[in-house]
mmCIF file of C-alpha atoms in Angstrom:
data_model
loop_
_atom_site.group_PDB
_atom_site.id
_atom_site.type_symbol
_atom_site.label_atom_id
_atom_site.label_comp_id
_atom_site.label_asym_id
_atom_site.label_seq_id
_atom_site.Cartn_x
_atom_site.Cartn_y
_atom_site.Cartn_z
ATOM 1 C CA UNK A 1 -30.222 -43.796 12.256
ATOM 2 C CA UNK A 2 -26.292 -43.598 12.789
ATOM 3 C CA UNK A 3 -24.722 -41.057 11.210
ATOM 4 C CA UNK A 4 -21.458 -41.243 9.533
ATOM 5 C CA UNK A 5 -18.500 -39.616 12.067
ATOM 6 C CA UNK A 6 -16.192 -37.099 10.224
ATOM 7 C CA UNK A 7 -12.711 -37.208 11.177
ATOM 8 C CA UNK A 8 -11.026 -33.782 12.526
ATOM 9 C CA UNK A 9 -9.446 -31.644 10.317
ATOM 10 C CA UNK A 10 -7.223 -29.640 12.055
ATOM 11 C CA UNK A 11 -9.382 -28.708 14.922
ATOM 12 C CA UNK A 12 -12.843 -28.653 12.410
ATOM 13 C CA UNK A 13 -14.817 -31.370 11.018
ATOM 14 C CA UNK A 14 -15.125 -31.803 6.924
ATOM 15 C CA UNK A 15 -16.946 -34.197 5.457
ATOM 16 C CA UNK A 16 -15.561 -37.461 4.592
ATOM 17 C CA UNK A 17 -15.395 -39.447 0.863
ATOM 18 C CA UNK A 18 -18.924 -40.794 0.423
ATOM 19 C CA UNK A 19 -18.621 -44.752 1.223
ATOM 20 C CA UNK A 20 -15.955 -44.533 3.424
ATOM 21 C CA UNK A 21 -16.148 -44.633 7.370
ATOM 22 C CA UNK A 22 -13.063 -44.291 9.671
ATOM 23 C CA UNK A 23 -14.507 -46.962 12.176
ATOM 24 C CA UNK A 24 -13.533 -49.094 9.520
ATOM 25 C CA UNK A 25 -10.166 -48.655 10.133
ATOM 26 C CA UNK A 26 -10.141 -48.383 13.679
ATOM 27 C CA UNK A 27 -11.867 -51.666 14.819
ATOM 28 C CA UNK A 28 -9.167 -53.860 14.029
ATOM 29 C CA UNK A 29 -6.117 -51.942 16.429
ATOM 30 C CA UNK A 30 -8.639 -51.288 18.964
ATOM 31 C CA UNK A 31 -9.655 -55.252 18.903
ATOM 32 C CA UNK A 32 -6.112 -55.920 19.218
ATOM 33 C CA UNK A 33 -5.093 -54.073 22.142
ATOM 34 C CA UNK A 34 -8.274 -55.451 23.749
ATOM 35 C CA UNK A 35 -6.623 -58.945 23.611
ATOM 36 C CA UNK A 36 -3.099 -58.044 24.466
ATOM 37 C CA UNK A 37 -4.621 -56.047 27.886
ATOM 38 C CA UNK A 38 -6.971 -59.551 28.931
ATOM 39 C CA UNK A 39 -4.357 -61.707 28.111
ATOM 40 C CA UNK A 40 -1.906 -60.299 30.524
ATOM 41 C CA UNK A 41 -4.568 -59.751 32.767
ATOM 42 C CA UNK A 42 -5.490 -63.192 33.103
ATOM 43 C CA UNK A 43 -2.231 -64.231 33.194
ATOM 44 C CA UNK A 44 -1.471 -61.855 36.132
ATOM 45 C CA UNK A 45 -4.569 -63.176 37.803
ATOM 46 C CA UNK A 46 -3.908 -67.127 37.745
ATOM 47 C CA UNK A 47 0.119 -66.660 38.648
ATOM 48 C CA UNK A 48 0.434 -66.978 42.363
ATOM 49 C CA UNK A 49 4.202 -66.185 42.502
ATOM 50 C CA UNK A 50 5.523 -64.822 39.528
ATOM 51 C CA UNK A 51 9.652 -64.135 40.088
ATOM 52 C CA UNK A 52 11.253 -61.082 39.177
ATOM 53 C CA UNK A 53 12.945 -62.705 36.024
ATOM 54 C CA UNK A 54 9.728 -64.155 34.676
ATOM 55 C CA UNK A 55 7.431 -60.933 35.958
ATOM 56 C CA UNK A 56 9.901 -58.499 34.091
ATOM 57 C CA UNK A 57 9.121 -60.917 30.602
ATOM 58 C CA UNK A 58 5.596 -60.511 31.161
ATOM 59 C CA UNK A 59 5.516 -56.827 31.616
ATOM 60 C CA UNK A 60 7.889 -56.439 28.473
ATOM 61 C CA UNK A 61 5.470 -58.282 26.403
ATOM 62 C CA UNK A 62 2.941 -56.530 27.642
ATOM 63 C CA UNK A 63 4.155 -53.284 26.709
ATOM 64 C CA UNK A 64 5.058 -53.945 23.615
ATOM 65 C CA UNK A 65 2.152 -55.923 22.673
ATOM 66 C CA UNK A 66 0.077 -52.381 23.483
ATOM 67 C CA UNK A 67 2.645 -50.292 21.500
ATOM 68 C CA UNK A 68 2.521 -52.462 18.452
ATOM 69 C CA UNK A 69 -1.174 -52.423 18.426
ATOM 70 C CA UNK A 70 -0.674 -48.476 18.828
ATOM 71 C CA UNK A 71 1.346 -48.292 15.852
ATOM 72 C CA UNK A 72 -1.615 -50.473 13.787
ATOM 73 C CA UNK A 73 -3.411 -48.186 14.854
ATOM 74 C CA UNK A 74 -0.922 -45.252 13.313
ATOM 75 C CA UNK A 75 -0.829 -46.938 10.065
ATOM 76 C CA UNK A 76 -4.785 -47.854 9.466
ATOM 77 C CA UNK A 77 -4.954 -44.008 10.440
ATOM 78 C CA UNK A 78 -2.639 -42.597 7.470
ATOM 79 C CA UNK A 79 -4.605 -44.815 5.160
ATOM 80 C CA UNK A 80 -7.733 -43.162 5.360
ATOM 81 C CA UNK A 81 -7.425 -39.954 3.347
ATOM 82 C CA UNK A 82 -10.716 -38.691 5.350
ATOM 83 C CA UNK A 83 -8.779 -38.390 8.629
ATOM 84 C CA UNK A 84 -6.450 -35.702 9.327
ATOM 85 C CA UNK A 85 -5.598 -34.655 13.335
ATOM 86 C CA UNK A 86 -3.470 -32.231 12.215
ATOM 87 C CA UNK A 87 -0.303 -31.790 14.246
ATOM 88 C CA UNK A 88 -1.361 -34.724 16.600
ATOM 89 C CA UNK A 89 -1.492 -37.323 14.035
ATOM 90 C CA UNK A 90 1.610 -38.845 14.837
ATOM 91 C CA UNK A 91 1.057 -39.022 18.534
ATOM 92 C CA UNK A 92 -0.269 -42.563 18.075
ATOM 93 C CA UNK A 93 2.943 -44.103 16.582
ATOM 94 C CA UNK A 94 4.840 -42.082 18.984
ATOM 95 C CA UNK A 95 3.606 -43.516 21.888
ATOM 96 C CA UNK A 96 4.043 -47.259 20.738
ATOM 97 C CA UNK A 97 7.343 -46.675 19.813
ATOM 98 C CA UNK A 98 7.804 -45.570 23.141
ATOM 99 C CA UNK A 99 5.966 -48.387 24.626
ATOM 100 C CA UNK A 100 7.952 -50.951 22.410
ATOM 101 C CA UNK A 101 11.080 -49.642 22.804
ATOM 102 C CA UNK A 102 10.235 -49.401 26.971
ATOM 103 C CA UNK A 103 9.179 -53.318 27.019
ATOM 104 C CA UNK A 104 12.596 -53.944 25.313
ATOM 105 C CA UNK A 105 13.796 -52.445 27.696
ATOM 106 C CA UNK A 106 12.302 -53.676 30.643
ATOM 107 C CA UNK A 107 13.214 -57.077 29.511
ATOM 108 C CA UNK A 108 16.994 -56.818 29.302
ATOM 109 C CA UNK A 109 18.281 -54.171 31.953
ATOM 110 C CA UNK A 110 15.110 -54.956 34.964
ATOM 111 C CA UNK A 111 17.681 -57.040 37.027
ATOM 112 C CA UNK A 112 16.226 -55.734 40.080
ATOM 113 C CA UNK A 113 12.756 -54.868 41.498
ATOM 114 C CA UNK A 114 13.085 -50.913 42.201
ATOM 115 C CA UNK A 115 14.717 -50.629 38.711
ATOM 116 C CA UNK A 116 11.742 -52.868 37.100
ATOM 117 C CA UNK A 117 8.960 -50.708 38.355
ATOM 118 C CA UNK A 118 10.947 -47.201 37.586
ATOM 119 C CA UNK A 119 11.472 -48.459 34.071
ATOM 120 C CA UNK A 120 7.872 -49.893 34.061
ATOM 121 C CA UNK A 121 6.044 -46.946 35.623
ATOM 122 C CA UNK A 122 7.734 -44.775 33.548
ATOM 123 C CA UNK A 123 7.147 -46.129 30.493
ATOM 124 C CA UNK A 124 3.299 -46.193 31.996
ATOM 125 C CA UNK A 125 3.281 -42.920 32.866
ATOM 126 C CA UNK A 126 4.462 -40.944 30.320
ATOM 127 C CA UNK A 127 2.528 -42.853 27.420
ATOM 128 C CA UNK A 128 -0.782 -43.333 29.449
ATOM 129 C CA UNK A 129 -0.100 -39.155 29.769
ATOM 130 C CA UNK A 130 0.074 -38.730 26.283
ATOM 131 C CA UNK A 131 -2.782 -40.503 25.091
ATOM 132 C CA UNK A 132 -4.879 -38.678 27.830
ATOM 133 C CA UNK A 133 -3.865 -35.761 26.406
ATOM 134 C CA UNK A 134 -4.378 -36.716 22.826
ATOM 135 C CA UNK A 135 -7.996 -37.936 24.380
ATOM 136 C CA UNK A 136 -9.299 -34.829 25.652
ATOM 137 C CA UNK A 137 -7.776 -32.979 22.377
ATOM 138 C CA UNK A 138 -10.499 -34.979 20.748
ATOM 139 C CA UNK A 139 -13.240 -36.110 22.687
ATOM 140 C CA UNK A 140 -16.754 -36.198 20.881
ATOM 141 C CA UNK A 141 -14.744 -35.506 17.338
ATOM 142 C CA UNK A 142 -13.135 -38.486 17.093
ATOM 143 C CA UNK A 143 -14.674 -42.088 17.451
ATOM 144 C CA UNK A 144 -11.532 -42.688 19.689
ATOM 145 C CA UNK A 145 -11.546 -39.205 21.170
ATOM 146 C CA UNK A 146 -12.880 -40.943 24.632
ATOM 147 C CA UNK A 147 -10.962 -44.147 24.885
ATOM 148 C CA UNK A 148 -7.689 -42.592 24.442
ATOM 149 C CA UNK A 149 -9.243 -40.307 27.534
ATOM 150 C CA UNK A 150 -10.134 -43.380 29.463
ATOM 151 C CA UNK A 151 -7.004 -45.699 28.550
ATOM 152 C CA UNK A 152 -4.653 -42.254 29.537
ATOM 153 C CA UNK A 153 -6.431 -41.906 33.021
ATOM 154 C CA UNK A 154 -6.359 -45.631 33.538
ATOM 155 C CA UNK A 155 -2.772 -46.235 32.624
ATOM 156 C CA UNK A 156 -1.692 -43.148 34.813
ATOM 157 C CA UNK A 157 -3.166 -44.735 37.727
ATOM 158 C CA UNK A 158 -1.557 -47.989 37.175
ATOM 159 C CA UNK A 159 1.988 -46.677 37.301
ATOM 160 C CA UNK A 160 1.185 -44.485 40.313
ATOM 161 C CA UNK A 161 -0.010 -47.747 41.602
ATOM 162 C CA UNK A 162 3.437 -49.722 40.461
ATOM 163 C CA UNK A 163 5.069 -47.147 42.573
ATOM 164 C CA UNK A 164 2.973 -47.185 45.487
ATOM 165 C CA UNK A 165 3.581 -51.027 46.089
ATOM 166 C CA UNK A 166 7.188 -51.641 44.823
ATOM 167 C CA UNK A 167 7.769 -53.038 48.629
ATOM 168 C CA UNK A 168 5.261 -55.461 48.232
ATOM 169 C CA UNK A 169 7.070 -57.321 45.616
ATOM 170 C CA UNK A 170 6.364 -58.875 42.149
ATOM 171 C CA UNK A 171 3.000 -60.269 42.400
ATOM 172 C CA UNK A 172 1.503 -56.734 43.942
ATOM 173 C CA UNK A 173 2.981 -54.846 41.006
ATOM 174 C CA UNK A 174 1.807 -57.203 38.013
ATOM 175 C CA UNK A 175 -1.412 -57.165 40.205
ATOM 176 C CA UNK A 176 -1.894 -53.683 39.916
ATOM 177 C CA UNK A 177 -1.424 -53.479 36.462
ATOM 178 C CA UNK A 178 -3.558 -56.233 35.430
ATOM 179 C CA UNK A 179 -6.035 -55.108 36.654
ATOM 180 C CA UNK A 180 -5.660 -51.686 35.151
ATOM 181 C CA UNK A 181 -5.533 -54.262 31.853
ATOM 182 C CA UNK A 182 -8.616 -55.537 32.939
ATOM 183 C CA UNK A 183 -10.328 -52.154 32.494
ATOM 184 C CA UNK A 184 -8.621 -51.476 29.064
ATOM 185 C CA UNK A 185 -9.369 -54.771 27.778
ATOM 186 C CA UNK A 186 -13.124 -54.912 28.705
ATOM 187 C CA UNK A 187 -13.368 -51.026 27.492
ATOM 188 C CA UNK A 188 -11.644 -51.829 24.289
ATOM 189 C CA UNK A 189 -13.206 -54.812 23.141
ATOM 190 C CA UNK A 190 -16.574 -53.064 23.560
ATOM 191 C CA UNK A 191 -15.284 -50.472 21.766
ATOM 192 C CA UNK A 192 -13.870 -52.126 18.958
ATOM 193 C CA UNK A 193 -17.288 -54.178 18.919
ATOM 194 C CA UNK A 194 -19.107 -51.048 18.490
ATOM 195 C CA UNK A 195 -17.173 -49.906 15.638
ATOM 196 C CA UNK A 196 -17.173 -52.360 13.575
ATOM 197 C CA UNK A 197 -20.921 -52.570 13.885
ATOM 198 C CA UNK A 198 -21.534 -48.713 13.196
ATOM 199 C CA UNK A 199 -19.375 -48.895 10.416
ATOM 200 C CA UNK A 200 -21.604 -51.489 8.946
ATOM 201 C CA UNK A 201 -24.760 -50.073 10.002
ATOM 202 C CA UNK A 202 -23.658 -46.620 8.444
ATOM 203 C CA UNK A 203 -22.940 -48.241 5.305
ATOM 204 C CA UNK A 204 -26.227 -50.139 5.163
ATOM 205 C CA UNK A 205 -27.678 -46.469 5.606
ATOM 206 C CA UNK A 206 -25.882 -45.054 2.862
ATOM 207 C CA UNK A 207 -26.364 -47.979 0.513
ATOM 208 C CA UNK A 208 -28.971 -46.950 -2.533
ATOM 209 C CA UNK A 209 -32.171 -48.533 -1.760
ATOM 210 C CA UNK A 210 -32.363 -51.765 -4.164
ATOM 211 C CA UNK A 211 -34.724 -50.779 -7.579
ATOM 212 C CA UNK A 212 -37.928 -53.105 -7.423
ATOM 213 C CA UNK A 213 -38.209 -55.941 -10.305
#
């Protein structure tokens, strides 16, 4: 029988409000990202010769498609009393600022291919390290604990990757990270699957049994 998952509490587990389940809240964001991570993916798949112009457009969106579904994330967090991550409960929202604010960037000042995959890898980098971080911090107490862990490794590896073929032009660089979004859509939308079918299951467990006639 699933049992209902307790959000951290400052490093320690307390019991949440009987009724409520914080897979509830995180289906919906996770579910989200899922479909912003294919999308580009498949987009990155079919275009033979993407430009630099176009390629940097795609990226930006990209980016801030993932940080905006970061910051859903942030706010169905702070409106579920039972969760509290203590001083890492920001780090969500943090991140997809960072991530919006770098597609934004990428759009309007990648006028040439180095500077699109510094800006790009950077951006990468430094929020796929963060949510790794934030993933092992709370791996098996948190219901996202190991797909922060997986998305942190996986976007890590994709700017590494940006770097590794910047000679190799526009198509090898949006190839590389698609298919890092590959991995972080497929992951995700299992994952957000999951959820929202524990949730439900966990509240069918905790329902009162129905009185007979």
């Amino acid at each position: 029988m699933p049992q209902h998952i307790p959000a951290p509490h400052n490093g320690e587990n307390r019991p949440a409000s009987r009724g409520v389940d914080v897979r509830h809240d995180l289906w919906a964001p996770t579910l989200l990202r899922a479909l912003v991570a294919l999308v580009f993916a498949a987009v990155t798949v079919f275009w033979q010769q993407p430009s630099l112009e176009a390629g940097r457009w795609v990226m930006a969106l990209f980016l801030v498609g993932t940080g905006l579904s970061a910051i859903f994330l942030q706010v169905r967090i702070n409106r579920n009393e039972t969760v509290d991550l203590g001083a890492s409960r920001s780090i969500p929202q943090s991140y997809g600022v960072l991530y919006v604010l770098g597609g934004a960037l990428t759009a309007v000042v990648a006028t040439s291919n180095w500077l699109f995959v510094l800006l790009s890898a950077m951006i990468l980098g430094l929020c796929g390290l963060t949510e790794l971080v934030l993933g092992m911090r709370f791996r098996g107490q948190f219901p996202l604990g190991r797909d922060w862990t997986l998305c942190g490794v996986i976007t890590v590896f994709a700017a590494m990757g940006m770097v590794l073929v910047e000679t190799l032009g526009a198509k090898a660089e949006l190839g590389v990270v698609g298919g890092a979004a590959i991995l972080i859509g497929v992951t995700q939308l299992i994952a957000a699957l999951s959820l929202r079918h524990d949730a439900r299951v966990a509240d069918s467990a905790a329902s009162p049994p129905a009185r007979g006639a």
